[in-house]
Amino acid sequence: MNNKEATIIFENNMKMNVVQIERCSVGIANYVFIVSTATEKFILRCSKNKDAYKDTVYWLNKLSTYEIPIPVVLSSGGYKNYSYLILSYIIGDDFGNVYYKLSDSEKKQIAKEVIEIQRKVSKIDIRTDEDWTWNRVIDEMLSRAEERIKRKHYFDSNKINIVKQIRKEIQEYLDKVRPIPYLDDISTKNLLVYEGKLSGIIDIDWMGFGDMLTFVAMTKVALLNMNLDSSYIDYLLDEIHPDMIAYKAFIFYCLIFCVDFMGERGMQFLDKKIPVNSRVIQRLNNIFDMIMEEWNKCSEP
């Protein structure tokens, strides 16, 4: 997908002339463009998958009544071999890009608002598949990470076995997790911040069902992977108030996302390759060891 094709899609659907169009660097599964007209901006997302945005449109429309700062769906359809989605533009930058500029009070306020949003989402009346179980979700994440790590050989696959052993200690907790809806893909990306305040949530292509602590765990690993402090995580946990067994589950989820990040290194998504080098490998290995230390501390009698 190039700028010319993207311009044709937008102009044909919105009946507005494009003044400027820019491909975003974010997004590994979609082509994402910021489209500027004479008066306003829009987001154009394109994918080679048929009906790629069916679920996105469904969830955005579903969430639109919950007073959550999300984009408005303006148009969707197909063009040649592409699916496309045109959305309203929300000003702001990805949380991870501005994190270092934020004060502690700003991080704390964003954490409070994010958890408020998650609690609103948790009230959505949704039925999952009859065969849904939280353990199945965990199995799929671990299996995916294991397959990727073994295929690429950048990391020691025995780390998966370590995580599987740890799982046994909190299995009773995992067995009790119910399919509660939550936004599971807001971490250092998809959470927009403008002038120190939460301005919007984007790329809602699906809904998570289960334990909300997973999005906190993913955010922690993402921040550590960017060599950023994790004070924001403390603020999120302060809002959630997990008990000891829930906190141990949170550490377990951090380990899952760490091996998940490991599995992604060197993978190709569309025309983007996830970078991998000796520094990346060492950093993720160090993160894994650090999280294991946290696990050992909270497991002490």
PDB file of C-alpha atoms in Angstrom:
ATOM      1  CA  MET A   1       0.000   0.000   0.000  1.00  0.00           C
ATOM      2  CA  ASN A   2       1.505   3.311  -1.083  1.00  0.00           C
ATOM      3  CA  ASN A   3       0.471   6.920  -0.558  1.00  0.00           C
ATOM      4  CA  LYS A   4      -1.151   7.152  -3.997  1.00  0.00           C
ATOM      5  CA  GLU A   5      -3.473   4.196  -3.387  1.00  0.00           C
ATOM      6  CA  ALA A   6      -4.264   5.456   0.101  1.00  0.00           C
ATOM      7  CA  THR A   7      -5.169   8.872  -1.311  1.00  0.00           C
ATOM      8  CA  ILE A   8      -7.549   7.283  -3.842  1.00  0.00           C
ATOM      9  CA  ILE A   9      -9.320   5.296  -1.111  1.00  0.00           C
ATOM     10  CA  PHE A  10      -9.777   8.349   1.083  1.00  0.00           C
ATOM     11  CA  GLU A  11     -10.892  10.783  -1.610  1.00  0.00           C
ATOM     12  CA  ASN A  12     -13.334   8.325  -3.173  1.00  0.00           C
ATOM     13  CA  ASN A  13     -15.029   7.678   0.171  1.00  0.00           C
ATOM     14  CA  MET A  14     -14.879  11.008   1.965  1.00  0.00           C
ATOM     15  CA  LYS A  15     -15.313  13.296  -1.073  1.00  0.00           C
ATOM     16  CA  MET A  16     -12.542  15.549   0.254  1.00  0.00           C
ATOM     17  CA  ASN A  17      -9.236  16.501  -1.318  1.00  0.00           C
ATOM     18  CA  VAL A  18      -6.103  15.239   0.388  1.00  0.00           C
ATOM     19  CA  VAL A  19      -3.622  17.997   1.175  1.00  0.00           C
ATOM     20  CA  GLN A  20      -1.083  15.733   2.852  1.00  0.00           C
ATOM     21  CA  ILE A  21      -0.813  12.024   3.603  1.00  0.00           C
ATOM     22  CA  GLU A  22       1.776  10.386   5.812  1.00  0.00           C
ATOM     23  CA  ARG A  23       2.357   6.751   6.644  1.00  0.00           C
ATOM     24  CA  CYS A  24       2.695   6.139  10.373  1.00  0.00           C
ATOM     25  CA  SER A  25       5.635   4.183  11.715  1.00  0.00           C
ATOM     26  CA  VAL A  26       3.363   2.416  14.238  1.00  0.00           C
ATOM     27  CA  GLY A  27       1.410  -0.699  13.425  1.00  0.00           C
ATOM     28  CA  ILE A  28       2.938  -3.984  12.303  1.00  0.00           C
ATOM     29  CA  ALA A  29      -0.212  -5.676  11.010  1.00  0.00           C
ATOM     30  CA  ASN A  30      -1.776  -2.730   9.163  1.00  0.00           C
ATOM     31  CA  TYR A  31      -0.829   0.123   6.885  1.00  0.00           C
ATOM     32  CA  VAL A  32      -1.759   3.259   8.828  1.00  0.00           C
ATOM     33  CA  PHE A  33      -1.897   6.746   7.345  1.00  0.00           C
ATOM     34  CA  ILE A  34      -2.573  10.209   8.751  1.00  0.00           C
ATOM     35  CA  VAL A  35      -4.609  12.038   6.126  1.00  0.00           C
ATOM     36  CA  SER A  36      -4.849  15.839   6.172  1.00  0.00           C
ATOM     37  CA  THR A  37      -7.474  17.816   4.304  1.00  0.00           C
ATOM     38  CA  ALA A  38      -7.783  21.598   4.214  1.00  0.00           C
ATOM     39  CA  THR A  39      -9.687  21.637   7.517  1.00  0.00           C
ATOM     40  CA  GLU A  40      -9.021  18.471   9.525  1.00  0.00           C
ATOM     41  CA  LYS A  41      -7.154  15.183   9.911  1.00  0.00           C
ATOM     42  CA  PHE A  42      -8.264  11.585   9.630  1.00  0.00           C
ATOM     43  CA  ILE A  43      -6.821   8.095  10.095  1.00  0.00           C
ATOM     44  CA  LEU A  44      -6.838   5.571   7.252  1.00  0.00           C
ATOM     45  CA  ARG A  45      -6.044   1.952   8.064  1.00  0.00           C
ATOM     46  CA  CYS A  46      -5.539  -0.678   5.358  1.00  0.00           C
ATOM     47  CA  SER A  47      -4.999  -4.419   5.470  1.00  0.00           C
ATOM     48  CA  LYS A  48      -4.572  -7.213   2.951  1.00  0.00           C
ATOM     49  CA  ASN A  49      -6.877  -9.439   5.016  1.00  0.00           C
ATOM     50  CA  LYS A  50     -10.479  -9.704   3.841  1.00  0.00           C
ATOM     51  CA  ASP A  51     -12.967  -8.132   6.284  1.00  0.00           C
ATOM     52  CA  ALA A  52     -10.012  -7.123   8.434  1.00  0.00           C
ATOM     53  CA  TYR A  53     -11.949  -4.398  10.257  1.00  0.00           C
ATOM     54  CA  LYS A  54     -15.238  -6.173  10.886  1.00  0.00           C
ATOM     55  CA  ASP A  55     -14.412  -6.664  14.559  1.00  0.00           C
ATOM     56  CA  THR A  56     -12.863  -3.193  14.855  1.00  0.00           C
ATOM     57  CA  VAL A  57     -16.049  -1.526  13.638  1.00  0.00           C
ATOM     58  CA  TYR A  58     -18.138  -3.721  15.943  1.00  0.00           C
ATOM     59  CA  TRP A  59     -16.136  -2.892  19.060  1.00  0.00           C
ATOM     60  CA  LEU A  60     -15.770   0.813  18.346  1.00  0.00           C
ATOM     61  CA  ASN A  61     -19.524   1.097  17.857  1.00  0.00           C
ATOM     62  CA  LYS A  62     -20.130  -0.989  20.979  1.00  0.00           C
ATOM     63  CA  LEU A  63     -17.826   1.183  23.098  1.00  0.00           C
ATOM     64  CA  SER A  64     -19.096   4.478  21.708  1.00  0.00           C
ATOM     65  CA  THR A  65     -21.846   4.648  24.351  1.00  0.00           C
ATOM     66  CA  TYR A  66     -19.478   4.255  27.318  1.00  0.00           C
ATOM     67  CA  GLU A  67     -17.888   7.721  27.345  1.00  0.00           C
ATOM     68  CA  ILE A  68     -14.480   6.395  26.334  1.00  0.00           C
ATOM     69  CA  PRO A  69     -12.154   8.560  24.187  1.00  0.00           C
ATOM     70  CA  ILE A  70     -12.031   6.412  21.043  1.00  0.00           C
ATOM     71  CA  PRO A  71     -12.150   7.198  17.302  1.00  0.00           C
ATOM     72  CA  VAL A  72     -15.411   7.462  15.389  1.00  0.00           C
ATOM     73  CA  VAL A  73     -15.906   5.072  12.466  1.00  0.00           C
ATOM     74  CA  LEU A  74     -16.491   7.157   9.320  1.00  0.00           C
ATOM     75  CA  SER A  75     -16.216   4.598   6.532  1.00  0.00           C
ATOM     76  CA  SER A  76     -15.104   1.026   5.885  1.00  0.00           C
ATOM     77  CA  GLY A  77     -15.017  -1.326   2.939  1.00  0.00           C
ATOM     78  CA  GLY A  78     -12.772  -2.864   0.299  1.00  0.00           C
ATOM     79  CA  TYR A  79     -10.470  -1.526  -2.408  1.00  0.00           C
ATOM     80  CA  LYS A  80      -8.747  -3.941  -4.805  1.00  0.00           C
ATOM     81  CA  ASN A  81      -7.047  -6.489  -2.511  1.00  0.00           C
ATOM     82  CA  TYR A  82      -7.305  -4.295   0.582  1.00  0.00           C
ATOM     83  CA  SER A  83      -9.751  -3.758   3.401  1.00  0.00           C
ATOM     84  CA  TYR A  84      -9.846  -0.184   4.636  1.00  0.00           C
ATOM     85  CA  LEU A  85     -11.152   1.762   7.611  1.00  0.00           C
ATOM     86  CA  ILE A  86     -11.431   5.554   7.894  1.00  0.00           C
ATOM     87  CA  LEU A  87     -11.572   6.992  11.418  1.00  0.00           C
ATOM     88  CA  SER A  88     -11.696  10.358  13.100  1.00  0.00           C
ATOM     89  CA  TYR A  89      -8.314  11.659  14.237  1.00  0.00           C
ATOM     90  CA  ILE A  90      -7.437  11.972  17.923  1.00  0.00           C
ATOM     91  CA  ILE A  91      -4.612  14.343  18.736  1.00  0.00           C
ATOM     92  CA  GLY A  92      -1.781  12.913  20.819  1.00  0.00           C
ATOM     93  CA  ASP A  93       1.260  10.673  20.757  1.00  0.00           C
ATOM     94  CA  ASP A  94       1.790   7.108  21.916  1.00  0.00           C
ATOM     95  CA  PHE A  95       2.282   6.867  25.668  1.00  0.00           C
ATOM     96  CA  GLY A  96       5.714   5.301  25.258  1.00  0.00           C
ATOM     97  CA  ASN A  97       6.941   8.170  23.086  1.00  0.00           C
ATOM     98  CA  VAL A  98       6.134  10.847  25.669  1.00  0.00           C
ATOM     99  CA  TYR A  99       6.607   8.831  28.849  1.00  0.00           C
ATOM    100  CA  TYR A 100       9.960  10.386  29.717  1.00  0.00           C
ATOM    101  CA  LYS A 101       8.378  13.854  29.601  1.00  0.00           C
ATOM    102  CA  LEU A 102       5.575  13.044  32.033  1.00  0.00           C
ATOM    103  CA  SER A 103       5.664  14.040  35.690  1.00  0.00           C
ATOM    104  CA  ASP A 104       4.741  11.554  38.411  1.00  0.00           C
ATOM    105  CA  SER A 105       1.437  13.343  38.964  1.00  0.00           C
ATOM    106  CA  GLU A 106       0.614  13.080  35.241  1.00  0.00           C
ATOM    107  CA  LYS A 107       1.444   9.364  35.202  1.00  0.00           C
ATOM    108  CA  LYS A 108      -0.701   8.853  38.285  1.00  0.00           C
ATOM    109  CA  GLN A 109      -3.663  10.656  36.745  1.00  0.00           C
ATOM    110  CA  ILE A 110      -3.350   8.718  33.480  1.00  0.00           C
ATOM    111  CA  ALA A 111      -3.230   5.462  35.453  1.00  0.00           C
ATOM    112  CA  LYS A 112      -6.395   6.440  37.317  1.00  0.00           C
ATOM    113  CA  GLU A 113      -8.241   7.268  34.092  1.00  0.00           C
ATOM    114  CA  VAL A 114      -7.066   4.074  32.368  1.00  0.00           C
ATOM    115  CA  ILE A 115      -8.389   1.900  35.190  1.00  0.00           C
ATOM    116  CA  GLU A 116     -11.659   3.844  35.173  1.00  0.00           C
ATOM    117  CA  ILE A 117     -11.945   3.077  31.457  1.00  0.00           C
ATOM    118  CA  GLN A 118     -11.181  -0.606  32.054  1.00  0.00           C
ATOM    119  CA  ARG A 119     -13.930  -0.742  34.671  1.00  0.00           C
ATOM    120  CA  LYS A 120     -16.388   0.774  32.222  1.00  0.00           C
ATOM    121  CA  VAL A 121     -15.387  -1.829  29.631  1.00  0.00           C
ATOM    122  CA  SER A 122     -15.807  -4.636  32.184  1.00  0.00           C
ATOM    123  CA  LYS A 123     -19.525  -3.832  32.381  1.00  0.00           C
ATOM    124  CA  ILE A 124     -20.142  -4.630  28.707  1.00  0.00           C
ATOM    125  CA  ASP A 125     -22.553  -7.546  28.382  1.00  0.00           C
ATOM    126  CA  ILE A 126     -20.736  -9.957  26.085  1.00  0.00           C
ATOM    127  CA  ARG A 127     -20.897 -13.725  25.703  1.00  0.00           C
ATOM    128  CA  THR A 128     -17.705 -15.596  24.897  1.00  0.00           C
ATOM    129  CA  ASP A 129     -17.388 -18.904  23.090  1.00  0.00           C
ATOM    130  CA  GLU A 130     -18.612 -21.852  25.104  1.00  0.00           C
ATOM    131  CA  ASP A 131     -15.149 -23.414  25.074  1.00  0.00           C
ATOM    132  CA  TRP A 132     -13.450 -20.265  26.448  1.00  0.00           C
ATOM    133  CA  THR A 133     -11.208 -20.742  29.460  1.00  0.00           C
ATOM    134  CA  TRP A 134      -8.502 -18.489  30.834  1.00  0.00           C
ATOM    135  CA  ASN A 135      -6.146 -21.469  30.931  1.00  0.00           C
ATOM    136  CA  ARG A 136      -6.646 -21.931  27.205  1.00  0.00           C
ATOM    137  CA  VAL A 137      -5.667 -18.279  26.644  1.00  0.00           C
ATOM    138  CA  ILE A 138      -2.512 -18.807  28.714  1.00  0.00           C
ATOM    139  CA  ASP A 139      -1.732 -22.042  26.843  1.00  0.00           C
ATOM    140  CA  GLU A 140      -1.987 -20.274  23.493  1.00  0.00           C
ATOM    141  CA  MET A 141       0.324 -17.441  24.550  1.00  0.00           C
ATOM    142  CA  LEU A 142       2.966 -19.805  25.891  1.00  0.00           C
ATOM    143  CA  SER A 143       2.736 -22.112  22.872  1.00  0.00           C
ATOM    144  CA  ARG A 144       3.135 -19.195  20.478  1.00  0.00           C
ATOM    145  CA  ALA A 145       6.171 -17.862  22.337  1.00  0.00           C
ATOM    146  CA  GLU A 146       7.735 -21.320  22.520  1.00  0.00           C
ATOM    147  CA  GLU A 147       7.263 -21.996  18.811  1.00  0.00           C
ATOM    148  CA  ARG A 148       8.774 -18.651  17.822  1.00  0.00           C
ATOM    149  CA  ILE A 149      11.726 -18.885  20.197  1.00  0.00           C
ATOM    150  CA  LYS A 150      12.579 -22.393  19.013  1.00  0.00           C
ATOM    151  CA  ARG A 151      12.278 -21.329  15.383  1.00  0.00           C
ATOM    152  CA  LYS A 152      14.576 -18.294  15.680  1.00  0.00           C
ATOM    153  CA  HIS A 153      17.077 -19.580  18.298  1.00  0.00           C
ATOM    154  CA  TYR A 154      17.846 -16.109  19.682  1.00  0.00           C
ATOM    155  CA  PHE A 155      16.818 -17.086  23.214  1.00  0.00           C
ATOM    156  CA  ASP A 156      16.937 -20.150  25.457  1.00  0.00           C
ATOM    157  CA  SER A 157      13.629 -21.999  25.081  1.00  0.00           C
ATOM    158  CA  ASN A 158      14.082 -23.414  28.591  1.00  0.00           C
ATOM    159  CA  LYS A 159      12.674 -20.096  29.824  1.00  0.00           C
ATOM    160  CA  ILE A 160       9.277 -21.367  28.691  1.00  0.00           C
ATOM    161  CA  ASN A 161       9.692 -24.391  30.953  1.00  0.00           C
ATOM    162  CA  ILE A 162      10.520 -22.103  33.868  1.00  0.00           C
ATOM    163  CA  VAL A 163       7.321 -20.123  33.274  1.00  0.00           C
ATOM    164  CA  LYS A 164       5.311 -23.356  33.027  1.00  0.00           C
ATOM    165  CA  GLN A 165       6.667 -24.514  36.380  1.00  0.00           C
ATOM    166  CA  ILE A 166       5.791 -21.188  38.012  1.00  0.00           C
ATOM    167  CA  ARG A 167       2.288 -21.488  36.640  1.00  0.00           C
ATOM    168  CA  LYS A 168       1.630 -24.485  38.869  1.00  0.00           C
ATOM    169  CA  GLU A 169       1.963 -22.312  41.970  1.00  0.00           C
ATOM    170  CA  ILE A 170      -0.924 -20.046  40.940  1.00  0.00           C
ATOM    171  CA  GLN A 171      -3.027 -22.567  39.029  1.00  0.00           C
ATOM    172  CA  GLU A 172      -5.878 -22.300  41.507  1.00  0.00           C
ATOM    173  CA  TYR A 173      -6.051 -18.533  40.857  1.00  0.00           C
ATOM    174  CA  LEU A 174      -5.951 -19.012  37.068  1.00  0.00           C
ATOM    175  CA  ASP A 175      -8.742 -21.595  37.242  1.00  0.00           C
ATOM    176  CA  LYS A 176     -11.054 -18.997  38.788  1.00  0.00           C
ATOM    177  CA  VAL A 177     -10.529 -16.209  36.189  1.00  0.00           C
ATOM    178  CA  ARG A 178     -13.805 -15.397  34.475  1.00  0.00           C
ATOM    179  CA  PRO A 179     -14.256 -13.920  30.935  1.00  0.00           C
ATOM    180  CA  ILE A 180     -14.519 -10.274  31.991  1.00  0.00           C
ATOM    181  CA  PRO A 181     -14.011  -7.898  29.026  1.00  0.00           C
ATOM    182  CA  TYR A 182     -11.113  -5.433  29.059  1.00  0.00           C
ATOM    183  CA  LEU A 183      -8.847  -3.578  26.640  1.00  0.00           C
ATOM    184  CA  ASP A 184      -5.836  -5.869  26.460  1.00  0.00           C
ATOM    185  CA  ASP A 185      -3.695  -3.971  23.943  1.00  0.00           C
ATOM    186  CA  ILE A 186      -3.092  -0.601  25.617  1.00  0.00           C
ATOM    187  CA  SER A 187       0.468  -0.350  26.870  1.00  0.00           C
ATOM    188  CA  THR A 188       3.173   1.990  25.575  1.00  0.00           C
ATOM    189  CA  LYS A 189       1.204   2.129  22.330  1.00  0.00           C
ATOM    190  CA  ASN A 190      -2.469   2.606  21.481  1.00  0.00           C
ATOM    191  CA  LEU A 191      -2.783   4.923  24.492  1.00  0.00           C
ATOM    192  CA  LEU A 192      -2.555   8.535  23.289  1.00  0.00           C
ATOM    193  CA  VAL A 193      -1.332  11.403  25.460  1.00  0.00           C
ATOM    194  CA  TYR A 194      -1.502  15.106  24.667  1.00  0.00           C
ATOM    195  CA  GLU A 195       0.010  17.808  26.859  1.00  0.00           C
ATOM    196  CA  GLY A 196       0.408  15.362  29.731  1.00  0.00           C
ATOM    197  CA  LYS A 197      -3.162  14.079  29.634  1.00  0.00           C
ATOM    198  CA  LEU A 198      -4.826  10.966  28.235  1.00  0.00           C
ATOM    199  CA  SER A 199      -6.418  11.993  24.943  1.00  0.00           C
ATOM    200  CA  GLY A 200      -7.556   8.733  23.384  1.00  0.00           C
ATOM    201  CA  ILE A 201      -7.352   4.981  22.889  1.00  0.00           C
ATOM    202  CA  ILE A 202      -6.822   3.618  19.374  1.00  0.00           C
ATOM    203  CA  ASP A 203      -6.415   0.345  17.451  1.00  0.00           C
ATOM    204  CA  ILE A 204      -9.215  -1.487  19.244  1.00  0.00           C
ATOM    205  CA  ASP A 205      -9.332  -4.453  16.891  1.00  0.00           C
ATOM    206  CA  TRP A 206     -10.472  -6.974  19.482  1.00  0.00           C
ATOM    207  CA  MET A 207     -11.463  -7.287  23.116  1.00  0.00           C
ATOM    208  CA  GLY A 208      -9.620  -9.154  25.820  1.00  0.00           C
ATOM    209  CA  PHE A 209     -11.564 -11.476  28.113  1.00  0.00           C
ATOM    210  CA  GLY A 210     -10.148 -12.578  31.435  1.00  0.00           C
ATOM    211  CA  ASP A 211      -7.700 -10.985  33.841  1.00  0.00           C
ATOM    212  CA  MET A 212      -7.179  -7.246  33.419  1.00  0.00           C
ATOM    213  CA  LEU A 213      -3.774  -7.573  35.104  1.00  0.00           C
ATOM    214  CA  THR A 214      -2.351  -8.834  31.810  1.00  0.00           C
ATOM    215  CA  PHE A 215      -2.478  -5.372  30.233  1.00  0.00           C
ATOM    216  CA  VAL A 216      -0.550  -4.021  33.230  1.00  0.00           C
ATOM    217  CA  ALA A 217       2.025  -6.791  32.854  1.00  0.00           C
ATOM    218  CA  MET A 218       2.455  -6.128  29.135  1.00  0.00           C
ATOM    219  CA  THR A 219       2.925  -2.429  29.863  1.00  0.00           C
ATOM    220  CA  LYS A 220       5.588  -3.147  32.465  1.00  0.00           C
ATOM    221  CA  VAL A 221       7.616  -5.356  30.123  1.00  0.00           C
ATOM    222  CA  ALA A 222       7.235  -2.785  27.330  1.00  0.00           C
ATOM    223  CA  LEU A 223       8.492   0.037  29.568  1.00  0.00           C
ATOM    224  CA  LEU A 224      11.463  -2.019  30.745  1.00  0.00           C
ATOM    225  CA  ASN A 225      12.232  -2.983  27.154  1.00  0.00           C
ATOM    226  CA  MET A 226      12.377   0.747  26.333  1.00  0.00           C
ATOM    227  CA  ASN A 227      14.716   1.359  29.295  1.00  0.00           C
ATOM    228  CA  LEU A 228      12.051   3.479  31.002  1.00  0.00           C
ATOM    229  CA  ASP A 229      11.106   3.491  34.672  1.00  0.00           C
ATOM    230  CA  SER A 230       7.996   1.601  35.746  1.00  0.00           C
ATOM    231  CA  SER A 231       6.470   4.064  38.224  1.00  0.00           C
ATOM    232  CA  TYR A 232       3.324   4.109  36.075  1.00  0.00           C
ATOM    233  CA  ILE A 233       2.890   0.404  36.841  1.00  0.00           C
ATOM    234  CA  ASP A 234       2.872   1.156  40.569  1.00  0.00           C
ATOM    235  CA  TYR A 235       0.098   3.694  39.992  1.00  0.00           C
ATOM    236  CA  LEU A 236      -1.942   1.191  37.972  1.00  0.00           C
ATOM    237  CA  LEU A 237      -1.565  -1.445  40.693  1.00  0.00           C
ATOM    238  CA  ASP A 238      -2.532   1.111  43.354  1.00  0.00           C
ATOM    239  CA  GLU A 239      -5.806   1.616  41.490  1.00  0.00           C
ATOM    240  CA  ILE A 240      -6.450  -2.134  41.128  1.00  0.00           C
ATOM    241  CA  HIS A 241      -5.445  -3.147  44.680  1.00  0.00           C
ATOM    242  CA  PRO A 242      -4.452  -6.768  43.902  1.00  0.00           C
ATOM    243  CA  ASP A 243      -4.098  -9.148  46.855  1.00  0.00           C
ATOM    244  CA  MET A 244      -0.970 -11.280  47.188  1.00  0.00           C
ATOM    245  CA  ILE A 245      -2.107 -14.153  44.967  1.00  0.00           C
ATOM    246  CA  ALA A 246      -3.293 -11.699  42.293  1.00  0.00           C
ATOM    247  CA  TYR A 247       0.051  -9.903  42.484  1.00  0.00           C
ATOM    248  CA  LYS A 248       1.863 -13.210  41.966  1.00  0.00           C
ATOM    249  CA  ALA A 249      -0.342 -13.777  38.919  1.00  0.00           C
ATOM    250  CA  PHE A 250       0.702 -10.327  37.699  1.00  0.00           C
ATOM    251  CA  ILE A 251       4.387 -11.303  37.965  1.00  0.00           C
ATOM    252  CA  PHE A 252       3.583 -14.547  36.129  1.00  0.00           C
ATOM    253  CA  TYR A 253       1.943 -12.526  33.339  1.00  0.00           C
ATOM    254  CA  CYS A 254       5.059 -10.317  33.157  1.00  0.00           C
ATOM    255  CA  LEU A 255       7.121 -13.436  32.491  1.00  0.00           C
ATOM    256  CA  ILE A 256       4.682 -14.523  29.780  1.00  0.00           C
ATOM    257  CA  PHE A 257       4.986 -11.196  27.997  1.00  0.00           C
ATOM    258  CA  CYS A 258       8.754 -11.253  28.365  1.00  0.00           C
ATOM    259  CA  VAL A 259       9.009 -14.563  26.500  1.00  0.00           C
ATOM    260  CA  ASP A 260       6.389 -13.273  24.062  1.00  0.00           C
ATOM    261  CA  PHE A 261       8.624 -10.268  23.317  1.00  0.00           C
ATOM    262  CA  MET A 262      11.536 -12.676  22.883  1.00  0.00           C
ATOM    263  CA  GLY A 263       9.561 -14.715  20.380  1.00  0.00           C
ATOM    264  CA  GLU A 264       8.793 -11.645  18.277  1.00  0.00           C
ATOM    265  CA  ARG A 265      12.436 -10.665  17.784  1.00  0.00           C
ATOM    266  CA  GLY A 266      13.434 -11.050  14.158  1.00  0.00           C
ATOM    267  CA  MET A 267       9.893 -11.672  12.932  1.00  0.00           C
ATOM    268  CA  GLN A 268       8.592 -10.043   9.759  1.00  0.00           C
ATOM    269  CA  PHE A 269       5.206  -8.249   9.792  1.00  0.00           C
ATOM    270  CA  LEU A 270       4.202  -6.774   6.425  1.00  0.00           C
ATOM    271  CA  ASP A 271       7.231  -4.688   5.421  1.00  0.00           C
ATOM    272  CA  LYS A 272       8.547  -4.293   8.981  1.00  0.00           C
ATOM    273  CA  LYS A 273      10.964  -6.562  10.777  1.00  0.00           C
ATOM    274  CA  ILE A 274      11.164  -6.602  14.576  1.00  0.00           C
ATOM    275  CA  PRO A 275      14.789  -5.653  15.337  1.00  0.00           C
ATOM    276  CA  VAL A 276      17.113  -8.114  17.010  1.00  0.00           C
ATOM    277  CA  ASN A 277      20.767  -7.799  17.950  1.00  0.00           C
ATOM    278  CA  SER A 278      23.055  -8.674  20.857  1.00  0.00           C
ATOM    279  CA  ARG A 279      21.896  -5.658  22.900  1.00  0.00           C
ATOM    280  CA  VAL A 280      18.221  -6.506  22.406  1.00  0.00           C
ATOM    281  CA  ILE A 281      18.859 -10.117  23.383  1.00  0.00           C
ATOM    282  CA  GLN A 282      20.823  -9.145  26.485  1.00  0.00           C
ATOM    283  CA  ARG A 283      18.209  -6.606  27.554  1.00  0.00           C
ATOM    284  CA  LEU A 284      15.328  -9.084  27.355  1.00  0.00           C
ATOM    285  CA  ASN A 285      17.352 -11.737  29.158  1.00  0.00           C
ATOM    286  CA  ASN A 286      18.056  -9.205  31.905  1.00  0.00           C
ATOM    287  CA  ILE A 287      14.374  -8.298  32.122  1.00  0.00           C
ATOM    288  CA  PHE A 288      13.469 -11.963  32.481  1.00  0.00           C
ATOM    289  CA  ASP A 289      16.011 -12.384  35.298  1.00  0.00           C
ATOM    290  CA  MET A 290      14.754  -9.252  37.043  1.00  0.00           C
ATOM    291  CA  ILE A 291      11.136 -10.421  36.912  1.00  0.00           C
ATOM    292  CA  MET A 292      12.224 -13.813  38.246  1.00  0.00           C
ATOM    293  CA  GLU A 293      13.802 -12.028  41.201  1.00  0.00           C
ATOM    294  CA  GLU A 294      10.468 -10.311  41.850  1.00  0.00           C
ATOM    295  CA  TRP A 295       8.719 -13.672  41.678  1.00  0.00           C
ATOM    296  CA  ASN A 296      11.151 -15.209  44.151  1.00  0.00           C
ATOM    297  CA  LYS A 297      10.686 -12.310  46.575  1.00  0.00           C
ATOM    298  CA  CYS A 298       6.909 -12.514  46.585  1.00  0.00           C
ATOM    299  CA  SER A 299       7.102 -16.318  46.924  1.00  0.00           C
ATOM    300  CA  GLU A 300       9.248 -16.199  50.063  1.00  0.00           C
ATOM    301  CA  PRO A 301       7.497 -17.478  53.203  1.00  0.00           C
TER     302      PRO A 301
END
